[in-house]
Tab-separated table of C-alpha atoms in Angstrom:
chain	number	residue	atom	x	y	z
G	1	UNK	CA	-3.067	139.218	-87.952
G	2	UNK	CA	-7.059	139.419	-88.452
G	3	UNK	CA	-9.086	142.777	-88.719
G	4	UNK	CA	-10.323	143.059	-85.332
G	5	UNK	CA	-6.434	142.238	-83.668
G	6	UNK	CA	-5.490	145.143	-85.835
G	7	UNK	CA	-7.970	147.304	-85.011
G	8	UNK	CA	-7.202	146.694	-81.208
G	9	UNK	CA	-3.595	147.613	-81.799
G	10	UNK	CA	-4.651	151.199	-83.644
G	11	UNK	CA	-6.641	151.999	-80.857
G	12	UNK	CA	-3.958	151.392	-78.366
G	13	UNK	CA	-1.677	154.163	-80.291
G	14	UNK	CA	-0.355	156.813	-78.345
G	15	UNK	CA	0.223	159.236	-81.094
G	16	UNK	CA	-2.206	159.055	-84.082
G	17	UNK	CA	0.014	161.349	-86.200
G	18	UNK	CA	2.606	159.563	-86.349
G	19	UNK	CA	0.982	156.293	-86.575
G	20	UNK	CA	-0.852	157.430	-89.240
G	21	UNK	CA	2.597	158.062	-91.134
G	22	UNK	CA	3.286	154.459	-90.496
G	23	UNK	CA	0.128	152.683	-91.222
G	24	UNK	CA	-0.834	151.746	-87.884
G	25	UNK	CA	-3.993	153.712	-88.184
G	26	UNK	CA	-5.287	152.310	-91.120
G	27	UNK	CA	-7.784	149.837	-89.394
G	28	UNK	CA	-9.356	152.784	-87.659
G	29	UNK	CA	-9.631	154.694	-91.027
G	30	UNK	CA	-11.004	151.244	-92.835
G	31	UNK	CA	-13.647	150.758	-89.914
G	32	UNK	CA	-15.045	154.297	-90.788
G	33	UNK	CA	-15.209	153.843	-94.430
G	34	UNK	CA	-16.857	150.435	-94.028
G	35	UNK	CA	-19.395	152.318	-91.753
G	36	UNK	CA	-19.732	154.998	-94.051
G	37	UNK	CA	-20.870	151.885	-96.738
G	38	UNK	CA	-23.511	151.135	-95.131
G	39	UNK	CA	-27.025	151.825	-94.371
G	40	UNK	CA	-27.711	151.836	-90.252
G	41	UNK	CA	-24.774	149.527	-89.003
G	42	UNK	CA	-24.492	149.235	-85.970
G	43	UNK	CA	-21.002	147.325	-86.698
G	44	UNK	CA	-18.922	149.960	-86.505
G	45	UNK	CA	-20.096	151.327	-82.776
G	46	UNK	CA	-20.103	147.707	-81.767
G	47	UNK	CA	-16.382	147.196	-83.025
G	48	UNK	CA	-15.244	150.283	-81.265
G	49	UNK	CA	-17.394	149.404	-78.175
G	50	UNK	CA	-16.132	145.614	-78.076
G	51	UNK	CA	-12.813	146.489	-78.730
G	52	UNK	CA	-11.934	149.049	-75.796
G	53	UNK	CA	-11.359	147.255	-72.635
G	54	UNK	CA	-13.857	147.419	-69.509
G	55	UNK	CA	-11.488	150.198	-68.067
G	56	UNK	CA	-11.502	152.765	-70.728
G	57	UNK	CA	-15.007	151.580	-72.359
G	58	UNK	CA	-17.043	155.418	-72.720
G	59	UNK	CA	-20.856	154.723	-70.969
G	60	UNK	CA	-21.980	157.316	-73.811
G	61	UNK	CA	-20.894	154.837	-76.385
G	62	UNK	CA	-22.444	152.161	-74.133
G	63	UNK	CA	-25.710	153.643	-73.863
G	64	UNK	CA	-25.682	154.965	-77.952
G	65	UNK	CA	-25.185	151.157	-78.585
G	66	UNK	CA	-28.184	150.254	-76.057
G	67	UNK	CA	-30.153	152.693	-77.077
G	68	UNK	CA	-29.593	151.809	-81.019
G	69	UNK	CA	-29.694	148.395	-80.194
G	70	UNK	CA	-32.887	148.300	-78.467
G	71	UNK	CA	-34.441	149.702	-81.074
G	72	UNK	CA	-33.230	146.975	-84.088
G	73	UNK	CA	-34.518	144.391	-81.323
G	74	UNK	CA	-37.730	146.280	-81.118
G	75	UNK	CA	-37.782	146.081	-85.057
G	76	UNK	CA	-36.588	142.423	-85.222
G	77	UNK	CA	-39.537	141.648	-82.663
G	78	UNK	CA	-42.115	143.278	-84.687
G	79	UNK	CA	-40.870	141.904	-87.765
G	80	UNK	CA	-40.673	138.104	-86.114
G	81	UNK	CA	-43.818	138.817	-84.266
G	82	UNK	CA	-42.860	138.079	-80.445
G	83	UNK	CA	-45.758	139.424	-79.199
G	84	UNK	CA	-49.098	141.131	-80.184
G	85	UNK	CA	-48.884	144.850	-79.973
G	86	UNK	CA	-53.183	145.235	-80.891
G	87	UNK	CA	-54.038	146.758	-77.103
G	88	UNK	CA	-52.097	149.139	-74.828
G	89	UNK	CA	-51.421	146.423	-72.628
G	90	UNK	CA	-49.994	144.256	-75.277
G	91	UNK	CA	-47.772	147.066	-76.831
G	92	UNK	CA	-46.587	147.810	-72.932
G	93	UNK	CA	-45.828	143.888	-72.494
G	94	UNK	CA	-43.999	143.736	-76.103
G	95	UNK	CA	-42.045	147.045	-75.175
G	96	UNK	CA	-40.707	145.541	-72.291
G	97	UNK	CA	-39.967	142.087	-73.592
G	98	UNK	CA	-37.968	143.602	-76.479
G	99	UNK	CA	-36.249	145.718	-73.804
G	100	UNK	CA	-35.231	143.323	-71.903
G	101	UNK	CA	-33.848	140.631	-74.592
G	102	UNK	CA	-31.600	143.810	-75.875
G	103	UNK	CA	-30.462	144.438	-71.718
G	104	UNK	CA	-29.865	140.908	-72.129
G	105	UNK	CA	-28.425	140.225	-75.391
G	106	UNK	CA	-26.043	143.114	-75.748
G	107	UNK	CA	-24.690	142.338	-72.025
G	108	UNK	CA	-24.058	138.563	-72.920
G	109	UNK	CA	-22.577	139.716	-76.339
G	110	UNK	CA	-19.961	142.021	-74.301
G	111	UNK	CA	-19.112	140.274	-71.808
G	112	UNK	CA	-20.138	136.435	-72.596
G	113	UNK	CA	-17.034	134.756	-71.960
G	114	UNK	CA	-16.312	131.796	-69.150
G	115	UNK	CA	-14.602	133.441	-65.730
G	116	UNK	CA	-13.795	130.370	-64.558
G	117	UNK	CA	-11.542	129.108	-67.469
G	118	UNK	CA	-10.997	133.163	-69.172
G	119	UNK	CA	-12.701	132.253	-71.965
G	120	UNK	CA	-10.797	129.334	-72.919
G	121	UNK	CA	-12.429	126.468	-71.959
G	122	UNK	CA	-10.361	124.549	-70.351
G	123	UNK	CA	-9.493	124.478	-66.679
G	124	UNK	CA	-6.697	122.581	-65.023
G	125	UNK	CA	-6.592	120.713	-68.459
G	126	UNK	CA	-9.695	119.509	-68.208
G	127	UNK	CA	-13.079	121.212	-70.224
G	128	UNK	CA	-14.510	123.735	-67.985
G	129	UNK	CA	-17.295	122.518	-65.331
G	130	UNK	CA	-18.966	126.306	-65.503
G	131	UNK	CA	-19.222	126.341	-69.691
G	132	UNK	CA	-18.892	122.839	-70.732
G	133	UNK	CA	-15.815	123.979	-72.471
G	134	UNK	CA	-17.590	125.889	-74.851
G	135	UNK	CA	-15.650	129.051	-73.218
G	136	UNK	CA	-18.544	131.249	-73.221
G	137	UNK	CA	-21.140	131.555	-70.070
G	138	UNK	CA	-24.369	130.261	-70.736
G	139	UNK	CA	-27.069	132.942	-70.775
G	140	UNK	CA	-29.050	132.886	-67.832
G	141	UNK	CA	-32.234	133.812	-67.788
G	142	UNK	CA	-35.349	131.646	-65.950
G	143	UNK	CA	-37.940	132.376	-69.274
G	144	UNK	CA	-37.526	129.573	-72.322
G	145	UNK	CA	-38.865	132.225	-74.441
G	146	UNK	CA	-37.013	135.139	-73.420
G	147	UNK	CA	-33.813	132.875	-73.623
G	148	UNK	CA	-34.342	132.100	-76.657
G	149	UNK	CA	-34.471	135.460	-78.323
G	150	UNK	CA	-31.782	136.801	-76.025
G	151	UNK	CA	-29.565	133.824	-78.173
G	152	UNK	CA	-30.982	134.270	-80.903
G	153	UNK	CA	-30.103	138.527	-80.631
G	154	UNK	CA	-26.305	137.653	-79.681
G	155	UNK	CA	-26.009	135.961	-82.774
G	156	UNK	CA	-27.323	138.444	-84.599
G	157	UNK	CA	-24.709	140.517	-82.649
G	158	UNK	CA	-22.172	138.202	-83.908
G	159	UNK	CA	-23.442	138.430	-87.357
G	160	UNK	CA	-23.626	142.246	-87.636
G	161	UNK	CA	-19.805	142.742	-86.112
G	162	UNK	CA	-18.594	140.175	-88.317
G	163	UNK	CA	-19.739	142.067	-91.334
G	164	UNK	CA	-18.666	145.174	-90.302
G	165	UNK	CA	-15.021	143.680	-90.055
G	166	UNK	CA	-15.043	141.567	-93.281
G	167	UNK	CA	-16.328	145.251	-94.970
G	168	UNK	CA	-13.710	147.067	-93.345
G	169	UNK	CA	-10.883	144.508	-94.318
G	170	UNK	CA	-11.814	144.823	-97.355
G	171	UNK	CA	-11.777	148.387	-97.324
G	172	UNK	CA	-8.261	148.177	-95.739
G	173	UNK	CA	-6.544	145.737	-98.175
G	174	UNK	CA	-8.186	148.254	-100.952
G	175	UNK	CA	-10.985	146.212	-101.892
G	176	UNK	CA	-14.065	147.937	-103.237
G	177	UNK	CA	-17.347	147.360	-101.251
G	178	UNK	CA	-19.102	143.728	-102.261
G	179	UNK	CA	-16.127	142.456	-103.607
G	180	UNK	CA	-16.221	138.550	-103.161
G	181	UNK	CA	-13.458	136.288	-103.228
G	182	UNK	CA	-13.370	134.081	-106.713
């Protein structure tokens, strides 16, 4: 069973204490310490975020992760260059372009997957017409440009949440931080 299935499972305990006395809590307690490990992750909130269902997911968590998010797009951006920022207009126009590809972004990275196939692809055993059978909805969004950073920002979504959980494995099987596998 991978990191995030176990993390899933500690979240879904009923009583903490004594899951704790059992183990069951140690992916929660491994997530933290990963967190702890590093500088600015957003991993951690976007674990905890991801991994709560759309019934019980907290809109303060939500908007902490927009608001945190839109501001490592906004730093991305100016480190890429998207757009001039040299006039008020420009700095206006860049604002809301780096808005938008985190709306954007951080929506598709949540809740990406196919509805016509759940995710998986396939359809009456054949790929799925919506996705291609790639099980994920394609981001939609009329601007080539804007699409383009909005995929290339879920990736980095991707990226960032799979470090997080390869740190916090680590941290659970009581490996100590940057520890690589010979």
């Amino acid at each position: 069973m991978g990191f995030n299935e176990r993390y899933s499972r500690a979240l879904g305990t009923s009583g903490r204490q004594e899951a704790a006395r059992h183990g069951t809590t140690d992916p929660l307690l491994a997530s933290a310490l990963a967190a702890a490990g590093s500088d600015g992750d957003l991993g951690a909130l976007l674990q905890r975020v991801r991994t709560i269902d759309d019934a019980r997911r907290d809109p303060a968590s939500l908007a902490q992760l927009l608001r945190l998010w839109m501001a490592e797009v906004a730093r991305r951006g100016r480190a890429r260059r998207w757009a001039p920022e040299n006039t008020a207009w420009n700095a206006q126009a860049a604002h809301a372009l780096y808005r938008t590809v985190a709306e954007l972004s951080l929506a598709h990275w949540l809740d990406g997957g196919c509805k016509a196939c759940g995710g998986t692809g396939q359809h009456d055993a054949l790929d799925c017409a919506d996705c291609g059978g790639r099980g994920e909805q394609p981001i939609r969004h009329a601007g080539g440009f804007v699409h383009e950073r909005v995929r290339d920002m879920v990736s980095e979504l991707h990226n960032i949440a799979a470090r997080h959980a390869r740190r916090a494995s680590a941290r659970l099987h009581g490996r100590p931080p940057g520890w690589k596998a010979g």
